[in-house]
Coordinates of C-alpha atoms in Angstrom, one line a residue:
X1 CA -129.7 68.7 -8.7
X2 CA -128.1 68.3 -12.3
X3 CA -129.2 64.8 -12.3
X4 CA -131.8 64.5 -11.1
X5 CA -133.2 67.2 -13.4
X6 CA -132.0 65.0 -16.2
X7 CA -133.9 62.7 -14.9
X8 CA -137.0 63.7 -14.3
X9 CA -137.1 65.4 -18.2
X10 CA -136.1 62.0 -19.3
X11 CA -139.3 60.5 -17.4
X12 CA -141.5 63.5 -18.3
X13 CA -142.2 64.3 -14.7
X14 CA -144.0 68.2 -15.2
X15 CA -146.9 69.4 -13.8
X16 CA -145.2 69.5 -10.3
X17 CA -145.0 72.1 -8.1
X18 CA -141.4 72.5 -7.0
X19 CA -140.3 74.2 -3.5
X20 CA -136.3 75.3 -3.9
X21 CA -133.9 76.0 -1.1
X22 CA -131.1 78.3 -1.0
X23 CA -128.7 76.1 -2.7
X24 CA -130.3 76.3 -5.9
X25 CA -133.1 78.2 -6.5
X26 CA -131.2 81.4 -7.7
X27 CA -128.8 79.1 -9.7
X28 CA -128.7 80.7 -12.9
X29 CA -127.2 77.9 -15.0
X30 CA -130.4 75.5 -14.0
X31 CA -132.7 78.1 -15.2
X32 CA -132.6 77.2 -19.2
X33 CA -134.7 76.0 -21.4
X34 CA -134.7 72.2 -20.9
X35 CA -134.9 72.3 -17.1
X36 CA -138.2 74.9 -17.1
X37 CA -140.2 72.3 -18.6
X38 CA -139.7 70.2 -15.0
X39 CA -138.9 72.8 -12.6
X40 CA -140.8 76.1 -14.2
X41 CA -142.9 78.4 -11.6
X42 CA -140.5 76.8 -8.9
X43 CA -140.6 78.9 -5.7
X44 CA -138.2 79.3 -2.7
X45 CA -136.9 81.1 0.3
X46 CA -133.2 83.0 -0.5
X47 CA -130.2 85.6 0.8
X48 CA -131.7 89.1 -0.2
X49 CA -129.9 90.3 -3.3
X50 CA -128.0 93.5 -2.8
X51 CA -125.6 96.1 -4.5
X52 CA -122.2 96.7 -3.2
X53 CA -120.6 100.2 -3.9
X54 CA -117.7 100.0 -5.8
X55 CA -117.4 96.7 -6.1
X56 CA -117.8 96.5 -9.8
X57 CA -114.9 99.2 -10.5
X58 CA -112.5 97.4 -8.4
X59 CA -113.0 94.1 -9.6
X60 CA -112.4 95.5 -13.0
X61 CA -109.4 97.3 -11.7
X62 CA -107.4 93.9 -10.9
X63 CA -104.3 93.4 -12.5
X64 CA -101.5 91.1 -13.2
X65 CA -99.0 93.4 -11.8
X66 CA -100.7 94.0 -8.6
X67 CA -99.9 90.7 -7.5
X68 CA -97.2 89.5 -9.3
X69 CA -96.4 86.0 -7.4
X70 CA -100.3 84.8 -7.6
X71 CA -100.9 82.0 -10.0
X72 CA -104.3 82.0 -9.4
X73 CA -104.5 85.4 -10.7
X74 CA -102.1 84.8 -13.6
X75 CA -104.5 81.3 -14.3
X76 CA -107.4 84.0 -14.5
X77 CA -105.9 86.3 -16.8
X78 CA -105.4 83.5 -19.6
X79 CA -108.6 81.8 -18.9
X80 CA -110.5 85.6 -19.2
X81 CA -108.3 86.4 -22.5
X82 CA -107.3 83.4 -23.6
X83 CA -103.9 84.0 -23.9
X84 CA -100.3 82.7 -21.8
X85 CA -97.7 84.9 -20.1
X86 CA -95.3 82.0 -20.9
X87 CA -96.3 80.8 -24.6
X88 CA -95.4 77.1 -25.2
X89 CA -95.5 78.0 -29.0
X90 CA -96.1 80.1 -31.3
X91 CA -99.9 79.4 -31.8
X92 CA -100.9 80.5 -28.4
X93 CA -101.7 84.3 -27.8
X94 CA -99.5 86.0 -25.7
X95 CA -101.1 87.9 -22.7
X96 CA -99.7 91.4 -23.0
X97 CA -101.2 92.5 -19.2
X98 CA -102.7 95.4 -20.9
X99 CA -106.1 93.6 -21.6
X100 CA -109.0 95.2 -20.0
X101 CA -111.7 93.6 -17.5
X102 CA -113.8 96.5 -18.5
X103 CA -115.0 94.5 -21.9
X104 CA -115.7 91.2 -20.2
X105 CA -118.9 89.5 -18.7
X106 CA -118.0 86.5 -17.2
X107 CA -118.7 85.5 -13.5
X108 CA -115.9 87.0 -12.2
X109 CA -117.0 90.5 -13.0
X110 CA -121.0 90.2 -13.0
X111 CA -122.5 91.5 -9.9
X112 CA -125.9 91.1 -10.9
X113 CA -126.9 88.6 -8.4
X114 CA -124.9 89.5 -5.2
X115 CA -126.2 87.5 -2.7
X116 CA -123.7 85.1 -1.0
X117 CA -120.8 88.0 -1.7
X118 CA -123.2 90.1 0.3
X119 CA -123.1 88.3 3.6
X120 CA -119.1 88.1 3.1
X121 CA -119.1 91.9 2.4
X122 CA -121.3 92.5 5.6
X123 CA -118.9 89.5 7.5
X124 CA -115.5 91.6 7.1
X125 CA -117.3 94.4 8.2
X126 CA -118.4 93.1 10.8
X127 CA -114.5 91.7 11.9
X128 CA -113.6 95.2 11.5
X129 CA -116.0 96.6 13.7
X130 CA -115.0 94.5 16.5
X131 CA -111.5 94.4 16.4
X132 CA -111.8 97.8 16.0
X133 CA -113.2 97.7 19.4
X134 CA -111.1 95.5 21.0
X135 CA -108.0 97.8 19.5
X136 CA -109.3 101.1 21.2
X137 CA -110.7 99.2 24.7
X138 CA -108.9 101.5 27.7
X139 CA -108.3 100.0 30.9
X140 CA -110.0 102.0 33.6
X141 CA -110.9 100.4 37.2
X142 CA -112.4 97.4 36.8
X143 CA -112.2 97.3 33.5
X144 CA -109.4 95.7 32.2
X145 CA -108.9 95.1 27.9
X146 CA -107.6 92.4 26.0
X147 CA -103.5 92.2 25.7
X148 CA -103.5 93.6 22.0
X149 CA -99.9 91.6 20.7
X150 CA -101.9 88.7 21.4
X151 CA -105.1 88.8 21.1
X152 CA -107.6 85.2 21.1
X153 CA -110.7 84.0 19.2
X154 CA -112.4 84.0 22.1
X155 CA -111.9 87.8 22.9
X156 CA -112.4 89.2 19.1
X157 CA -115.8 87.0 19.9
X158 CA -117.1 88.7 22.9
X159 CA -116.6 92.2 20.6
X160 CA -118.4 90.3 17.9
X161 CA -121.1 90.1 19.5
X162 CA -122.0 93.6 20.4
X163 CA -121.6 95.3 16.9
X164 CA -124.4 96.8 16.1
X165 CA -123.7 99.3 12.9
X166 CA -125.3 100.4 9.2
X167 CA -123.9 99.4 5.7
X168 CA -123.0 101.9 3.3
X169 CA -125.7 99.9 1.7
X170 CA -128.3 100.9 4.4
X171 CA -128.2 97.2 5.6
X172 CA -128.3 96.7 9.3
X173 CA -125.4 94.6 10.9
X174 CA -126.3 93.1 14.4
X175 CA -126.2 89.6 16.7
X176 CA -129.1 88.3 19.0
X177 CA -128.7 86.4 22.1
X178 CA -127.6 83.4 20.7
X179 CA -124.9 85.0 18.1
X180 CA -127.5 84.7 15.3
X181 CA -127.7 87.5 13.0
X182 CA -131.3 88.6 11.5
X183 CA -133.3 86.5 9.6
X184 CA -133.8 87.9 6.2
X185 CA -135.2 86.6 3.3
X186 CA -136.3 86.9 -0.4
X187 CA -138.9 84.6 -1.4
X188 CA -138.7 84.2 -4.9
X189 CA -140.4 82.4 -8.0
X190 CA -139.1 81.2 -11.3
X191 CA -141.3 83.0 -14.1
X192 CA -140.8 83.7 -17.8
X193 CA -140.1 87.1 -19.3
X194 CA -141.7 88.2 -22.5
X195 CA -138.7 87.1 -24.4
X196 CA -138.7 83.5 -22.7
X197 CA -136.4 83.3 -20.4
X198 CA -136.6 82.1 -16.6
X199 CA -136.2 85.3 -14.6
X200 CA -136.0 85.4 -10.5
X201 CA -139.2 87.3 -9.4
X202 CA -139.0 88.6 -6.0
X203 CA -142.4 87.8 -4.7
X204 CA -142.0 88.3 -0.8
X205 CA -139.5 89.0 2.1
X206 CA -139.2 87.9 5.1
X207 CA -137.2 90.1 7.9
X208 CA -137.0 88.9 11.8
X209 CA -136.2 92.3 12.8
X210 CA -139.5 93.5 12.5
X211 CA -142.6 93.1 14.9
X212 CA -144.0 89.5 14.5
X213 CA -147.2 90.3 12.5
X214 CA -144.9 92.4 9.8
X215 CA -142.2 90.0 9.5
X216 CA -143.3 88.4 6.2
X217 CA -144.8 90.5 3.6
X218 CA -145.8 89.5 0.3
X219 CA -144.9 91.8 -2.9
X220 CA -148.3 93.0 -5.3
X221 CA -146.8 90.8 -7.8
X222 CA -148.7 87.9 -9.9
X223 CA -147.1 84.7 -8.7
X224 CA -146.4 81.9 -11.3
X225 CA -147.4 77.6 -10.2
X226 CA -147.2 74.7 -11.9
X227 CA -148.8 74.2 -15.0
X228 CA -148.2 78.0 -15.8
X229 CA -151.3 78.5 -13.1
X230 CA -152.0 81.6 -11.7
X231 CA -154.0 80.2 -8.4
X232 CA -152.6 77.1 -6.5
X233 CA -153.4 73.8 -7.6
X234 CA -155.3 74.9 -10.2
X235 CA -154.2 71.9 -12.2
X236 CA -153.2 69.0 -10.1
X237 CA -153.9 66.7 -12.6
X238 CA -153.2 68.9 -15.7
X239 CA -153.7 66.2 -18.1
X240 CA -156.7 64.6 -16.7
X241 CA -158.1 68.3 -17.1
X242 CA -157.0 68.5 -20.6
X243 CA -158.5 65.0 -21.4
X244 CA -161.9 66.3 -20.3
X245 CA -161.8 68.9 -22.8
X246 CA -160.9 66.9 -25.5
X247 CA -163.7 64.8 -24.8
X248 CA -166.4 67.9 -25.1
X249 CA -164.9 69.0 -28.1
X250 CA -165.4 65.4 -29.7
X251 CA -168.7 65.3 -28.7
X252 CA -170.4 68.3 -29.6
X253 CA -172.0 69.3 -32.3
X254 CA -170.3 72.6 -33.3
X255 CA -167.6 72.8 -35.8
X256 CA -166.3 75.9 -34.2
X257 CA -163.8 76.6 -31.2
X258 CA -163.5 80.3 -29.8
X259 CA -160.3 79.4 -27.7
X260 CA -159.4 81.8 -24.9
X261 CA -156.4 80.5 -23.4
X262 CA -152.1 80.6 -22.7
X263 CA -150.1 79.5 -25.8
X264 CA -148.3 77.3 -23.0
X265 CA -151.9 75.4 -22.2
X266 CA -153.3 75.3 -25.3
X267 CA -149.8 73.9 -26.9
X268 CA -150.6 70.7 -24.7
X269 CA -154.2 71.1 -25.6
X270 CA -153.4 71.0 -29.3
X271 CA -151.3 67.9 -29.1
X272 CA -154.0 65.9 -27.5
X273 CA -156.4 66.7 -30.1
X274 CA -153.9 65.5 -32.4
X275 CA -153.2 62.5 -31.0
X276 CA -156.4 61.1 -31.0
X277 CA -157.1 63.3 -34.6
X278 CA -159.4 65.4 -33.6
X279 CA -159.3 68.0 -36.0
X280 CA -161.7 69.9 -39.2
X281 CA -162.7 72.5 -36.9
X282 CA -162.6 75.9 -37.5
X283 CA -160.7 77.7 -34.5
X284 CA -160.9 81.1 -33.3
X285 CA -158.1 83.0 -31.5
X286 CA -157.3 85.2 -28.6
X287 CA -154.6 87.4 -28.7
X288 CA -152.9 85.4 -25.9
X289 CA -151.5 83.0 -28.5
X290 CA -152.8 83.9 -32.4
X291 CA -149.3 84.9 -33.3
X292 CA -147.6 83.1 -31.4
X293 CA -144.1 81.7 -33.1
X294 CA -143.1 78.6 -31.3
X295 CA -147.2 77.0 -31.6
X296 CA -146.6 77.4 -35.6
X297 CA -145.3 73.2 -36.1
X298 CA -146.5 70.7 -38.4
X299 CA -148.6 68.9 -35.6
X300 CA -150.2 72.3 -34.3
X301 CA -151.1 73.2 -37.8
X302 CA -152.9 70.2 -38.7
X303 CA -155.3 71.3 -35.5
X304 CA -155.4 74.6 -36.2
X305 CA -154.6 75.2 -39.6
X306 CA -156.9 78.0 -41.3
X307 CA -157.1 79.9 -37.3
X308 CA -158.4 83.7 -37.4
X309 CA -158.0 85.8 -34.4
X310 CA -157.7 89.4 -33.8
X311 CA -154.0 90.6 -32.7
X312 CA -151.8 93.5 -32.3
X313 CA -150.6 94.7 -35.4
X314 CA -147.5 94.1 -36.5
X315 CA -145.0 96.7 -37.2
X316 CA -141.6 97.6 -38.7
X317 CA -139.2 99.1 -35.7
X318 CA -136.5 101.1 -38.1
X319 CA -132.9 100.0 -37.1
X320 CA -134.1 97.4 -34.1
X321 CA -132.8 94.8 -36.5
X322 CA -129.5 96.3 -36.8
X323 CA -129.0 97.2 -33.2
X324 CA -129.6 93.5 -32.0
X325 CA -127.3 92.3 -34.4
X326 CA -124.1 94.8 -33.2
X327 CA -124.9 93.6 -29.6
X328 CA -121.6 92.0 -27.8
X329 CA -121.1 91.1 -24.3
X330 CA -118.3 93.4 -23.5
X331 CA -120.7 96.5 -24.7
X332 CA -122.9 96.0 -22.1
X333 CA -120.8 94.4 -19.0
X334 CA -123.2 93.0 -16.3
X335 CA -125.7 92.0 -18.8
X336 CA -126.1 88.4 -17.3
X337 CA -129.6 88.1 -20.3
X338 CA -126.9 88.8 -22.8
X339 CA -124.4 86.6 -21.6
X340 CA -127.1 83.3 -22.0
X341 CA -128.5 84.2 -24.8
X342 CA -124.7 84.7 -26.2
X343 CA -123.6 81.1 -24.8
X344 CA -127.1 79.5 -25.9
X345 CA -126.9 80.8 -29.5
X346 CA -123.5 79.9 -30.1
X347 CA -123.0 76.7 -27.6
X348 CA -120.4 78.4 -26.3
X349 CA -118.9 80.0 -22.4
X350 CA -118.4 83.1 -22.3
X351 CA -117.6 82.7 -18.3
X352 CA -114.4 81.6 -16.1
X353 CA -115.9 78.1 -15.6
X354 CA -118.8 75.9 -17.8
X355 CA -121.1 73.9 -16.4
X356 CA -121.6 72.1 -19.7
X357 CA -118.2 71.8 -20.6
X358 CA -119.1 74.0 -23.7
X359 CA -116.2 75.5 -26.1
X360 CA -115.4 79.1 -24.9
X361 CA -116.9 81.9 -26.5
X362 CA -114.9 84.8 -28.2
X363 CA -117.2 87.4 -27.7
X364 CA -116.7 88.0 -31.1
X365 CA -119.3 86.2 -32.5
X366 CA -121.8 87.8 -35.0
X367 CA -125.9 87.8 -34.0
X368 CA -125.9 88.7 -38.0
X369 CA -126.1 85.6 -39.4
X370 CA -128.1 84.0 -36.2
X371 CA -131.9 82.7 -36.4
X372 CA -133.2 83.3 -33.0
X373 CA -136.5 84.8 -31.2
X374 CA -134.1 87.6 -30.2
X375 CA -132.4 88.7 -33.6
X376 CA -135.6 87.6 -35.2
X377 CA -138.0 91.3 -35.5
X378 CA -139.8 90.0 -38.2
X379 CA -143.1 90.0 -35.7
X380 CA -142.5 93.2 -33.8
X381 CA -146.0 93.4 -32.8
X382 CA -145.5 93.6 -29.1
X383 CA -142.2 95.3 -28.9
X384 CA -143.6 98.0 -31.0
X385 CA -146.1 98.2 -27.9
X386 CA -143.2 99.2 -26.0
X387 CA -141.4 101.6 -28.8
X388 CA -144.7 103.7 -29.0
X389 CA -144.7 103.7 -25.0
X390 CA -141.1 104.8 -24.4
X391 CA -142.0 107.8 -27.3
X392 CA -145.3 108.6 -25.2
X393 CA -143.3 109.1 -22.0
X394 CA -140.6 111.0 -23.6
X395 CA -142.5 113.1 -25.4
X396 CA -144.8 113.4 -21.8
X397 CA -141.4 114.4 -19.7
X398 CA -140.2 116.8 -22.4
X399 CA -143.5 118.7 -22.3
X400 CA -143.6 118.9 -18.4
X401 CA -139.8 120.5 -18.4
X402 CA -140.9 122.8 -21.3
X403 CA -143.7 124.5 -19.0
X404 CA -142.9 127.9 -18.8
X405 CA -144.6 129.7 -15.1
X406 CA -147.7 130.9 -15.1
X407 CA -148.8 129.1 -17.9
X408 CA -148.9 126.1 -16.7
X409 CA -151.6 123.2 -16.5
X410 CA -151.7 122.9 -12.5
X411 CA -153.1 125.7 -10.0
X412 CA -152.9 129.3 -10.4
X413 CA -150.9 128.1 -13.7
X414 CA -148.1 126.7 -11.8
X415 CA -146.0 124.1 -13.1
X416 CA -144.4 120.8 -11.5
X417 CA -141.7 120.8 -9.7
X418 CA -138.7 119.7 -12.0
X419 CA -135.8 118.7 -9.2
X420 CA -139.5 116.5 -8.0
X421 CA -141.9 115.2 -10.5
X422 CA -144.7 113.6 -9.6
X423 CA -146.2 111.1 -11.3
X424 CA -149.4 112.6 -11.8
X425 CA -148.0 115.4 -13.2
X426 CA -146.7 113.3 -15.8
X427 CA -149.7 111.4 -16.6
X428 CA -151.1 114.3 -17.0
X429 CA -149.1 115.0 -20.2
X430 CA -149.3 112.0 -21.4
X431 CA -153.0 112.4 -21.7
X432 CA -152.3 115.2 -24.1
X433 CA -149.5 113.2 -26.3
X434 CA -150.3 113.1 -30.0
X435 CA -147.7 112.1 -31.8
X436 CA -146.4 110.0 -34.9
X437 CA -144.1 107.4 -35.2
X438 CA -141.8 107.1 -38.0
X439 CA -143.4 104.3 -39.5
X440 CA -146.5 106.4 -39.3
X441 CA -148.7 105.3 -36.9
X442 CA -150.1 108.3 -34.6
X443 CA -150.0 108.1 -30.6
X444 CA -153.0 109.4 -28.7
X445 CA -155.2 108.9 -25.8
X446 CA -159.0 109.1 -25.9
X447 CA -161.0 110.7 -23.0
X448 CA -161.0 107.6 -20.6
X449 CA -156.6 107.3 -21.2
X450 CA -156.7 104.4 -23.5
X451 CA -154.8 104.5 -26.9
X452 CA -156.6 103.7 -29.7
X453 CA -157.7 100.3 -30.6
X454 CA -156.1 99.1 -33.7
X455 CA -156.0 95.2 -34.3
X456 CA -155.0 92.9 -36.9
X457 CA -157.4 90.0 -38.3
X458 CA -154.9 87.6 -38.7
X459 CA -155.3 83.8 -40.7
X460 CA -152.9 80.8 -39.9
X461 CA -151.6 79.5 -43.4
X462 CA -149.1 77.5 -44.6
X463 CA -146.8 79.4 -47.8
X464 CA -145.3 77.9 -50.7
X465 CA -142.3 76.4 -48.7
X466 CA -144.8 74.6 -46.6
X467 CA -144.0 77.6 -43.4
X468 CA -146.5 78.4 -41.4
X469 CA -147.3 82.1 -41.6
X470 CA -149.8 84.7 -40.0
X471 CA -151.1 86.5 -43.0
X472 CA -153.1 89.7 -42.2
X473 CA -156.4 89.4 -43.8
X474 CA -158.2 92.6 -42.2
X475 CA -157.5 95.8 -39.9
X476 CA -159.6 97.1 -37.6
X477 CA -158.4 100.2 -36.7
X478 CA -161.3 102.7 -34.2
X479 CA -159.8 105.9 -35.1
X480 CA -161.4 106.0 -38.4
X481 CA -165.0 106.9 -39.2
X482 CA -167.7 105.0 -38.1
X483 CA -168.4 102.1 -41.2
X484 CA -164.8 102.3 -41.7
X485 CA -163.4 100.9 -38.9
X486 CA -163.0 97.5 -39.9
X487 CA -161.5 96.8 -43.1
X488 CA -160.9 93.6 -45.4
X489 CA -157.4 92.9 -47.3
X490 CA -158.5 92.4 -51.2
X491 CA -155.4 91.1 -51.7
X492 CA -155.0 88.3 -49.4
X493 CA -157.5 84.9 -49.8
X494 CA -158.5 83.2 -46.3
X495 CA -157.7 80.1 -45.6
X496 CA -160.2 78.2 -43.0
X497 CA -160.5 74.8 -41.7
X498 CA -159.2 71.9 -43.6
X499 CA -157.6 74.3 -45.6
X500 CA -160.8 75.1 -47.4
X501 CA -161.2 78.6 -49.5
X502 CA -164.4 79.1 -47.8
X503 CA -166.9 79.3 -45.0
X504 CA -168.6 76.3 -43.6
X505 CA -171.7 76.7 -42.3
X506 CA -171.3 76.4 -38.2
X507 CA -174.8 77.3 -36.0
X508 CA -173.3 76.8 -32.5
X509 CA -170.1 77.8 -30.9
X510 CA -167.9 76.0 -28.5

């Protein structure tokens, strides 16, 4: 799959829809950045993920000394450390056998994505159960048992095929007429998180032990297709489509585009116009891609250079910077998001084997001195979305465990139930939540449940050092009075198209 991936980038083959079998379409090393451009929004059938207890403590539990004759155990240990229980010299680290699993993340002890384990956990319970049965079979008339000092495949079969028994996980264990265990299924597709990264999505399930017309069942979840489409074959031709649009623009008689779109479509959208030099117009934003970092190049900008738009404001988060930046692996073991990021910052493996054949990581690395979308909280816009959220819930939970009897918001002044809280209840202080942050900026809900509307007005420029920026010109903010709600920064100058100081005259719209 590794080539022909490679190959497929090297030919520029996107804009397909890619169907993944079991084999790879939960492999985690495909899923990086230079293979989503061929094989993003892929979707495929695979073994249900599960969590098995106590797995994680004992794997982190193994020892050395617990097995003193294994060399694959003792290769391990100096692989994990980097170290030798038999130096050759004096510059190699010598394993002590005191080291702790606990502090690494490699994938020995991530347990994140247990899906092949699973159906070997399930397996040797399975065995267990039926020798088990064949152990404690009693002769009795006309039933007669297996000889138990010599048992045969054959006979630990026949018991195989009649265990029928529930996980500790909840999972059920049993065999059809042919020897087939159940048919079950994840279906899942590849989609991008907020930060970037490809993450799993499970999308449906699929489960033969249920009545034929509830077998497969489909999760109320948005599902990702080629081109970054939300419907199917929305863009079977996505160039052709983008062509067509290019060719409007050149044609009409407006010198101003109001663009509603991805920052993913109109990145390809922008390049076309640039290759056949479209550009002097004077664009207009949405807040799907005004501020968005990786569209701010040299060939975008000659586009869109001078671009307003209206966006969330952005925001200082105090002490995010300096959290990200003390982040290690072994804080946080199981952190798989860590662990890539960790290995793609530093070109490094920070796991038992590489893919890439990439140096090995220490985990010692510093996310200091690193330029990256993740240690970069210079635009905190949207994550401060999410700060002001997690305050509003707290603040909402702390208020419902406060109520006192009696006094209560709910009937005959009762108050919820704390050992079961409903989620209504907690809405229902969270409607009443006015707070403010610590940068200042107050928290509330209006009538209808929506927050206040506060957007930035912000201009696409390029600075002294020829970087493109996102200078706030205005703030619209409707908490204020009305006639106040919209406000001009005196001190910043707009730029606009062709990186004119002023406003061209523009009658029509695109």
């Amino acid at each position: 799959m590794d080539v022909l991936l490679e190959e497929a980038l090297a030919q520029n083959m996107t804009g397909l829809q890619w169907i993944g079998s079991e084999s790879w379409i939960t492999a985690r090393y495909l899923a990086n950045e230079k293979t989503s451009k061929v094989i993003s929004s892929a979707i495929g059938f695979t073994i249900n993920k599960s969590k098995i207890p106590g797995l994680k403590d004992f794997l982190v539990k193994v020892h050395p000394s617990q097995s003193p004759s294994s060399a694959l155990l003792r290769e391990f240990w100096e692989t994990t450390f980097g170290c030798q229980f038999s130096p050759k010299d004096e510059n190699e680290k010598l394993c002590t056998g005191f080291e702790n699993l606990k502090e690494i993340n490699n994938t020995f002890t991530d347990v994140s994505e247990l899906r092949i384990s699973n159906n070997v956990y399930k397996a040797v319970y399975a065995i267990a159960h039926a020798l088990q049965n064949t152990l404690a079979c009693t002769a009795d008339g006309n039933i007669t048992c297996t000889q138990k000092d010599a048992l045969l495949s054959s006979q630990v079969l026949h018991s195989l095929q009649s265990v029928n028994f529930t996980m500790p996980t909840g999972e059920h264990v049993y065999f059809d007429s042919n020897g087939d265990p159940t048919a079950r299924y994840e279906l899942v597709n590849w989609q991008k998180d907020p930060a970037g990264d490809i993450a799993f999505v499970t999308v449906g399930h699929y489960d033969a032990s249920l009545p034929s017309d509830e077998q497969f069942v489909m999760k109320p979840v948005s599902i990702v297709w080629a081109g970054n489409s939300a419907t199917v074959g929305a863009q079977t031709d996505p160039r052709e489509k983008f062509l067509d649009v290019v060719d409007i623009i050149k044609t009409s008689t407006s010198r101003v585009i109001v663009a509603f779109a991805d920052g993913n479509d109109l990145d390809i959208l922008i390049k076309e116009l640039y290759y056949q030099n479209v550009t002097g117009f004077q664009w207009v934003g949405s807040e799907g891609w005004i501020t968005y970092g990786y569209l701010a190049n040299a060939i975008n900008y000659a586009v869109v250079g001078g671009a307003v738009g209206f966006a969330v404001p952005n925001a200082h988060i105090p002490g995010l910077k300096e959290f990200i930046a003390s982040s290690r692996p072994y804080m946080t073991p199981g952190n798989t998001g860590l662990v890539e990021l960790w290995e793609n910052v530093f070109d490094c493996n920070l796991r038992l084997q590489s893919h890439n054949g990439a140096k090995s990581c220490t985990g010692e690395e510093s996310l200091e001195t690193a330029h990256t979308r993740f240690t970069d909280v210079t635009d905190a816009s949207l994550l401060n979305n999410i700060y002001k959220a997690v305050y509003a819930v707290a603040y909402a939970v702390d208020g419902l465990l406060a109520c006192v009897e009696g006094k209560g918001p709910f009937p005959n002044g009762s108050c919820a139930n704390k050992g079961r809280i409903e989620p209504w209840q907690v809405l229902h202080y969270l409607s009443q939540v006015n707070i403010t942050m610590k940068n200042g900026e107050k928290v509330l809900f209006d009538e209808l449940g929506d927050p206040v509307a506060r957007y930035a007005l912000v201009n696409w420029q390029m600075n002294s050092e020829g970087s493109i920026i996102f200078e706030t010109i205005g703030l619209y903010d409707a908490s204020q009075q009305d006639g106040q709600e919209f406000v001009m920064n005196d001190d910043v100058t707009a730029v606009w198209a062709g990186d004119q100081r002023t406003v061209s005259k523009a009658e029509q719209i695109v």
